[in-house]
Phi, psi and omega in degrees: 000143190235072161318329168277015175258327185337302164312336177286322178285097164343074195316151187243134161299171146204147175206072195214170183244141179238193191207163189229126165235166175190149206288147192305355165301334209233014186289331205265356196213038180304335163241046148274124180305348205310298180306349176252012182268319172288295184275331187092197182184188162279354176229029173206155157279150164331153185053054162220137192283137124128020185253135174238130182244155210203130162269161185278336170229176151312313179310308180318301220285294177315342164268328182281346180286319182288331131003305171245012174209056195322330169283342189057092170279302150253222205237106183257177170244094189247148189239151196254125193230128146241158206216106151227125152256162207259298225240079166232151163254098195290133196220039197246341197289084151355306178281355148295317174291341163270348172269015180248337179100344192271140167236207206282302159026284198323313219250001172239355208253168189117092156220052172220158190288016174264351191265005164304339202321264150359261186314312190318302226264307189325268233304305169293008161276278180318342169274345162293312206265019146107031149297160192262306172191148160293124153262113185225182197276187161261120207303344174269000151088030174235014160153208158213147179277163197248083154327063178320102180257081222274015158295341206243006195259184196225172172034058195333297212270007172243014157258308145275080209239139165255136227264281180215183196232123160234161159307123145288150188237000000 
């Protein structure tokens, strides 16, 4: 894997609305990082503050929930966020992925955090050398997510907003 290429790969803009979900316990604070600070994610380890993941649609958000909660057990929230960023790294692109040595393969297959290994060491490279967020795929093959590094953002709160909120039904 060539991790030291990273720098190499051309950053892409965004100025789009992306989606968050999260269980209705946690609707007040949707865009808080805690869990993932707390817990890890796939492109971070535990205890690094400030990373947020965001699908690209309601499906992205509703296949990953179904993944750990097949039933919809509980009573979700989902919020319509909007995002622009300058400094994303798109890793949906084939040719980033061959300057990295990797392939989609790498970044999907894996679902307990010790199979993180790959995604883990991108997201911390990319978050030193001061991307804004990862565009990658999504491991349910239904779109893609959005990897937030909001520590690296500049005007926090007029790069990630959130638009409204609804019940998933």
């Amino acid at each position: 894997m060539g991790l030291s290429n990273i720098s190499k790969i051309f950053p892409i803009s965004l100025d789009n609305f992306f989606f968050r979900i999260v269980s209705q316990k946690h609707e007040k604070h949707i865009l808080s990082t805690e869990g993932s600070r707390i817990s890890g994610g796939r492109y971070n380890n535990p205890g690094i503050d400030g990373i947020l993941y965001l699908g690209e649609s309601k499906e992205v958000c509703t296949a990953e929930i179904k993944r750990k909660d097949p039933l919809f057990s509980l009573k979700y929230i989902i919020g319509k966020v909007e995002v622009k960023l300058d400094k994303v790294l798109d890793l949906g692109r084939e040719e980033n992925l061959k300057i990295l040595g990797i392939k989609k393969e790498d970044l999907i297959k894996g679902e307990k955090a010790g199979e993180y290994k790959v995604t883990r060491e991108i997201g911390r490279e990319a978050y030193k050398k001061g991307y804004e967020a990862l565009l990658v795929p999504s491991i349910t093959g239904k779109g893609n997510n959005l990897v937030v590094f909001i520590p690296n953002l500049k005007e926090k709160s007029e790069r990630v907003k959130l638009i409204k909120t609804s019940q998933v039904k």
